[in-house]
Short mmCIF file of N, CA and C in Angstrom, two decimals:
data_model
loop_
_atom_site.label_atom_id
_atom_site.label_comp_id
_atom_site.label_asym_id
_atom_site.label_seq_id
_atom_site.Cartn_x
_atom_site.Cartn_y
_atom_site.Cartn_z
N ARG A 17 26.79 101.96 180.45
CA ARG A 17 27.42 101.44 178.97
C ARG A 17 27.41 102.61 177.79
N SER A 18 26.14 103.54 178.03
CA SER A 18 25.95 105.10 177.52
C SER A 18 27.11 105.68 177.11
N LEU A 19 27.76 105.89 178.76
CA LEU A 19 28.94 106.63 178.89
C LEU A 19 30.03 105.98 178.09
N LEU A 20 30.35 105.00 178.09
CA LEU A 20 31.69 104.42 177.08
C LEU A 20 31.38 104.22 176.08
N PHE A 21 30.20 104.28 175.55
CA PHE A 21 29.83 104.15 173.97
C PHE A 21 30.11 105.87 173.30
N LEU A 22 29.42 107.16 174.48
CA LEU A 22 29.67 108.40 174.04
C LEU A 22 31.46 108.68 173.99
N THR A 23 31.85 108.07 174.98
CA THR A 23 33.35 108.03 174.70
C THR A 23 33.94 107.71 173.78
N LEU A 24 33.60 106.33 173.26
CA LEU A 24 34.20 105.92 172.16
C LEU A 24 34.16 106.79 170.94
N LEU A 25 32.62 107.05 170.74
CA LEU A 25 32.08 108.01 169.47
C LEU A 25 33.04 109.24 169.66
N LEU A 26 33.07 109.79 170.75
CA LEU A 26 34.09 111.38 170.77
C LEU A 26 35.48 110.74 170.05
N LEU A 27 35.80 109.89 171.10
CA LEU A 27 37.50 109.66 170.44
C LEU A 27 37.12 109.32 169.01
N PHE A 28 36.60 108.40 168.36
CA PHE A 28 36.58 108.20 166.76
C PHE A 28 36.74 109.33 166.23
N SER A 29 35.33 110.25 166.34
CA SER A 29 34.99 111.47 165.72
C SER A 29 36.81 112.47 165.57
N ALA A 30 37.31 111.95 167.02
CA ALA A 30 38.62 113.33 167.11
C ALA A 30 39.44 112.46 165.72
N LEU A 31 40.00 111.37 166.07
CA LEU A 31 40.79 110.76 165.40
C LEU A 31 40.16 110.62 163.59
N PHE A 32 39.47 110.31 163.40
CA PHE A 32 39.00 110.23 162.04
C PHE A 32 37.46 111.23 162.08
N PRO A 33 37.90 112.52 161.44
CA PRO A 33 36.89 113.79 161.65
C PRO A 33 36.50 113.56 159.97
N GLY A 34 36.78 113.27 159.17
CA GLY A 34 36.23 113.14 158.14
C GLY A 34 35.13 111.63 157.91
N ALA A 35 34.99 111.07 159.08
CA ALA A 35 34.04 109.78 158.85
C ALA A 35 32.57 110.29 158.74
N PHE A 36 32.28 111.13 159.35
CA PHE A 36 30.99 110.98 159.52
C PHE A 36 30.44 112.69 158.56
N ASN A 37 31.31 113.07 157.93
CA ASN A 37 30.89 113.97 156.30
C ASN A 37 31.23 113.42 155.41
N CYS A 38 31.24 111.51 154.99
CA CYS A 38 31.35 111.21 153.70
C CYS A 38 29.78 110.95 152.96
N CYS A 39 29.42 111.23 152.07
CA CYS A 39 28.02 110.87 151.55
C CYS A 39 28.06 109.30 151.78
N THR A 40 27.20 109.05 152.30
CA THR A 40 26.71 107.61 152.01
C THR A 40 25.98 107.17 150.98
N LYS A 41 25.19 108.46 150.47
CA LYS A 41 24.14 107.86 149.15
C LYS A 41 24.50 109.11 147.94
N ILE A 42 24.37 108.60 146.75
CA ILE A 42 24.35 109.60 145.70
C ILE A 42 23.54 109.60 144.75
N SER A 43 23.19 110.74 144.42
CA SER A 43 21.86 111.07 143.02
C SER A 43 22.19 110.80 142.14
N ASP A 44 21.96 110.34 141.14
CA ASP A 44 22.54 110.01 139.66
C ASP A 44 21.79 110.75 138.92
N GLU A 45 20.62 111.74 139.36
CA GLU A 45 20.22 112.69 138.75
C GLU A 45 20.14 114.32 139.14
N ILE A 46 20.29 115.13 139.03
CA ILE A 46 20.36 116.44 139.30
C ILE A 46 18.59 117.07 138.70
N PRO A 47 18.18 117.56 139.63
CA PRO A 47 17.26 118.86 139.39
C PRO A 47 17.21 119.61 138.51
N LYS A 48 16.84 120.20 137.71
CA LYS A 48 17.10 121.36 136.93
C LYS A 48 17.47 122.80 137.52
N GLY A 49 18.19 123.32 137.07
CA GLY A 49 18.43 124.76 138.11
C GLY A 49 19.18 124.80 139.21
N ILE A 50 19.27 123.48 140.05
CA ILE A 50 20.16 123.54 141.09
C ILE A 50 21.41 124.12 141.15
N LEU A 51 22.22 123.69 139.92
CA LEU A 51 23.43 123.91 140.16
C LEU A 51 23.93 125.63 139.65
N GLN A 52 22.43 126.09 139.64
CA GLN A 52 23.08 127.79 139.56
C GLN A 52 22.75 128.20 141.25
N ARG A 53 22.49 127.52 141.95
CA ARG A 53 22.47 128.09 143.51
C ARG A 53 23.64 127.46 144.21
N VAL A 54 24.27 126.65 143.91
CA VAL A 54 25.42 126.00 144.44
C VAL A 54 26.47 127.36 145.19
N GLU A 55 26.63 127.11 146.08
CA GLU A 55 27.52 127.95 147.19
C GLU A 55 29.02 127.54 146.71
N ARG A 56 29.46 126.47 146.83
CA ARG A 56 30.45 125.63 146.87
C ARG A 56 30.25 124.15 146.67
N PHE A 57 31.26 123.41 145.96
CA PHE A 57 31.38 122.06 146.03
C PHE A 57 32.58 121.84 146.47
N GLU A 58 32.53 120.27 147.29
CA GLU A 58 34.36 119.57 147.21
C GLU A 58 33.66 117.94 146.19
N ILE A 59 35.02 117.41 146.39
CA ILE A 59 34.96 116.41 145.45
C ILE A 59 35.41 115.10 146.54
N GLN A 60 34.41 114.45 146.62
CA GLN A 60 34.67 112.96 147.60
C GLN A 60 35.27 111.73 146.93
N LYS A 61 36.84 111.45 147.32
CA LYS A 61 37.00 110.41 146.63
C LYS A 61 36.97 109.11 146.90
N ALA A 62 36.52 107.65 146.86
CA ALA A 62 36.46 106.87 147.16
C ALA A 62 37.66 106.20 147.53
N ASP A 63 38.51 106.91 148.70
CA ASP A 63 39.58 106.06 149.57
C ASP A 63 39.43 106.50 151.18
N GLY A 64 40.12 105.72 151.88
CA GLY A 64 40.28 106.16 153.30
C GLY A 64 39.21 105.79 153.66
N LEU A 65 38.29 106.83 154.51
CA LEU A 65 37.05 106.52 155.13
C LEU A 65 35.56 106.53 154.42
N CYS A 66 35.68 107.48 153.27
CA CYS A 66 34.62 107.62 152.52
C CYS A 66 35.08 106.36 151.59
N HIS A 67 34.13 105.70 151.08
CA HIS A 67 33.95 104.33 149.81
C HIS A 67 32.72 104.70 148.78
N LEU A 68 32.51 106.17 148.67
CA LEU A 68 31.78 106.73 147.16
C LEU A 68 32.60 107.36 146.76
N GLU A 69 32.65 107.74 145.48
CA GLU A 69 32.94 109.00 144.55
C GLU A 69 32.13 109.81 144.69
N ALA A 70 32.02 110.75 144.84
CA ALA A 70 30.86 111.96 145.33
C ALA A 70 31.20 113.63 144.71
N VAL A 71 30.50 113.87 144.39
CA VAL A 71 30.47 115.74 144.42
C VAL A 71 29.36 116.08 145.37
N ILE A 72 29.90 116.70 146.33
CA ILE A 72 29.11 117.62 147.85
C ILE A 72 28.97 118.73 146.95
N LEU A 73 27.32 119.04 146.76
CA LEU A 73 27.27 120.36 146.80
C LEU A 73 26.50 121.17 147.69
N TYR A 74 26.90 122.57 148.01
CA TYR A 74 26.58 122.88 149.41
C TYR A 74 25.31 124.36 149.02
N ILE A 75 24.29 124.28 149.18
CA ILE A 75 23.01 125.01 149.01
C ILE A 75 22.53 125.56 150.13
N GLU A 76 22.74 126.42 150.26
CA GLU A 76 22.08 127.11 151.60
C GLU A 76 22.29 126.78 152.79
N GLY A 77 23.25 126.07 153.17
CA GLY A 77 24.26 125.59 154.34
C GLY A 77 23.25 123.79 154.32
N ARG A 78 23.18 123.44 153.24
CA ARG A 78 22.44 122.52 153.19
C ARG A 78 23.50 121.46 152.03
N LYS A 79 23.56 120.13 152.04
CA LYS A 79 24.54 119.23 151.41
C LYS A 79 23.66 118.38 150.47
N PHE A 80 24.49 118.74 149.42
CA PHE A 80 23.96 117.35 148.44
C PHE A 80 25.03 116.48 147.69
N CYS A 81 24.73 115.23 148.00
CA CYS A 81 25.52 114.46 147.16
C CYS A 81 25.38 113.79 145.86
N VAL A 82 25.95 114.03 144.44
CA VAL A 82 25.68 113.46 143.46
C VAL A 82 26.96 112.77 142.72
N SER A 83 26.44 112.00 141.73
CA SER A 83 27.12 111.51 140.90
C SER A 83 28.53 112.32 140.42
N PRO A 84 29.77 111.97 140.24
CA PRO A 84 30.45 112.64 139.41
C PRO A 84 29.97 112.15 138.01
N ARG A 85 29.55 111.33 137.87
CA ARG A 85 29.65 111.14 136.31
C ARG A 85 28.86 111.64 135.65
N ILE A 86 27.47 112.47 136.65
CA ILE A 86 26.86 113.19 135.54
C ILE A 86 27.29 113.73 134.24
N ARG A 87 26.95 114.23 133.48
CA ARG A 87 27.28 114.95 132.14
C ARG A 87 27.00 116.47 132.73
N LYS A 88 26.19 116.67 133.06
CA LYS A 88 25.92 118.45 133.44
C LYS A 88 26.33 118.71 134.52
N VAL A 89 26.83 117.86 135.44
CA VAL A 89 27.79 118.21 136.80
C VAL A 89 29.12 118.51 136.59
N LYS A 90 29.83 117.32 135.67
CA LYS A 90 30.97 117.42 134.90
C LYS A 90 31.54 118.60 134.32
N LYS A 91 30.24 119.04 133.59
CA LYS A 91 30.30 120.42 132.70
C LYS A 91 30.42 121.70 133.55
N TRP A 92 29.77 121.29 134.86
CA TRP A 92 29.70 122.97 135.75
C TRP A 92 30.76 123.03 136.68
N MET A 93 31.49 121.77 136.86
CA MET A 93 32.54 121.98 137.38
C MET A 93 33.89 122.17 137.15
N LYS A 94 33.99 122.13 135.56
CA LYS A 94 34.93 122.73 134.84
C LYS A 94 34.79 124.41 135.11
N LYS A 95 33.55 124.99 134.70
CA LYS A 95 33.52 126.04 134.59
C LYS A 95 33.13 126.97 135.90
N ASN A 96 33.48 125.93 137.12
CA ASN A 96 33.20 126.91 138.05
C ASN A 96 33.94 125.91 139.51
N LYS A 97 35.74 125.97 138.84
CA LYS A 97 36.84 125.39 139.64
C LYS A 97 36.72 126.19 140.94
N HIS A 98 36.54 127.66 140.82
CA HIS A 98 36.78 128.54 141.84
C HIS A 98 36.05 128.40 143.23
N ARG A 99 34.75 127.75 142.89
CA ARG A 99 34.01 127.37 143.89
C ARG A 99 34.58 126.45 145.02
N THR A 100 35.35 125.31 144.98
CA THR A 100 36.03 124.78 145.49
C THR A 100 36.65 125.40 146.80
N PRO A 101 36.42 124.76 147.99
CA PRO A 101 37.31 125.37 148.99
C PRO A 101 38.63 125.33 149.15
N ARG A 102 39.37 126.39 149.28
CA ARG A 102 40.86 126.47 149.22
C ARG A 102 41.62 126.33 150.39
N LYS A 103 42.05 125.59 150.44
CA LYS A 103 42.91 124.64 151.98
C LYS A 103 43.95 125.97 152.04
N LYS A 104 44.30 126.37 153.23
CA LYS A 104 45.25 127.15 153.78
C LYS A 104 46.37 126.48 154.16
N PRO A 105 47.33 127.31 153.89
CA PRO A 105 48.82 126.40 154.10
C PRO A 105 49.03 126.36 155.41
N HIS A 106 49.72 125.06 156.11
CA HIS A 106 49.72 124.91 157.53
C HIS A 106 51.06 125.15 158.04
N GLY A 107 51.13 125.99 159.17
CA GLY A 107 52.69 126.35 159.59
C GLY A 107 53.13 127.61 159.10
N ARG A 108 52.45 128.24 158.14
CA ARG A 108 53.11 129.27 157.54
C ARG A 108 52.02 130.53 158.35
N LYS A 109 52.81 131.55 159.01
CA LYS A 109 51.96 132.79 159.38
C LYS A 109 51.81 133.52 158.30
N GLN A 110 50.43 134.73 158.26
CA GLN A 110 50.17 135.42 157.12
C GLN A 110 51.30 136.73 157.39
N ARG A 111 51.27 137.08 156.39
CA ARG A 111 52.53 138.30 156.42
C ARG A 111 51.66 139.50 156.51
N ARG A 112 52.39 140.56 157.75
CA ARG A 112 51.85 141.83 157.93
C ARG A 112 52.19 142.60 156.83
N ILE A 113 51.37 143.60 156.42
CA ILE A 113 51.65 144.70 155.57
C ILE A 113 51.52 145.92 156.30
N ARG A 114 52.62 146.53 156.73
CA ARG A 114 52.63 147.76 157.28
C ARG A 114 52.24 148.90 156.15
N VAL A 115 51.52 150.12 156.75
CA VAL A 115 51.30 151.37 155.62
C VAL A 115 51.98 152.16 156.12
N ILE A 116 52.98 152.95 155.61
CA ILE A 116 54.01 154.32 155.96
C ILE A 116 53.20 154.96 155.25
N LYS A 117 52.80 155.86 155.88
CA LYS A 117 52.51 157.11 155.77
C LYS A 117 53.62 158.16 155.31
N ARG A 118 53.78 159.00 154.27
CA ARG A 118 54.69 159.99 153.85
C ARG A 118 54.52 161.12 154.72
N LYS A 119 55.64 161.62 154.81
CA LYS A 119 55.46 163.22 155.14
C LYS A 119 55.10 164.19 154.18
N GLY A 120 54.23 165.17 154.43
CA GLY A 120 54.00 166.20 153.36
C GLY A 120 52.71 165.99 152.57
N LYS A 121 52.41 164.79 152.30
CA LYS A 121 51.44 164.13 151.30
C LYS A 121 50.11 163.97 152.67
N LYS A 122 49.06 164.54 152.01
CA LYS A 122 47.45 164.41 152.77
C LYS A 122 46.69 163.31 152.14
N GLN A 123 46.14 162.58 152.75
CA GLN A 123 45.69 161.62 152.19
C GLN A 123 44.02 161.55 152.75
#
């Protein structure tokens, strides 16, 4: 039985990778000064596998789920849009840049 359960669990996590990353509880308050320590953040929408709207704050490798309706968080997110993880385009190869050395010039 446990082998069957483990197999189903692995299959489910492979088919729905975001299911185990959803916030299941959110805080309606945020401690003072915590926003200054945030390394990056993500916005969780209440669709698909995740059933709560949340802002996920990553601080020192830990994940904190807070309400997106907190005024301080909204204001902070507007200022710190650059901290959201950028998605890499799929199917595109990185262009390689060749450095051409010119004759006669020393570098």
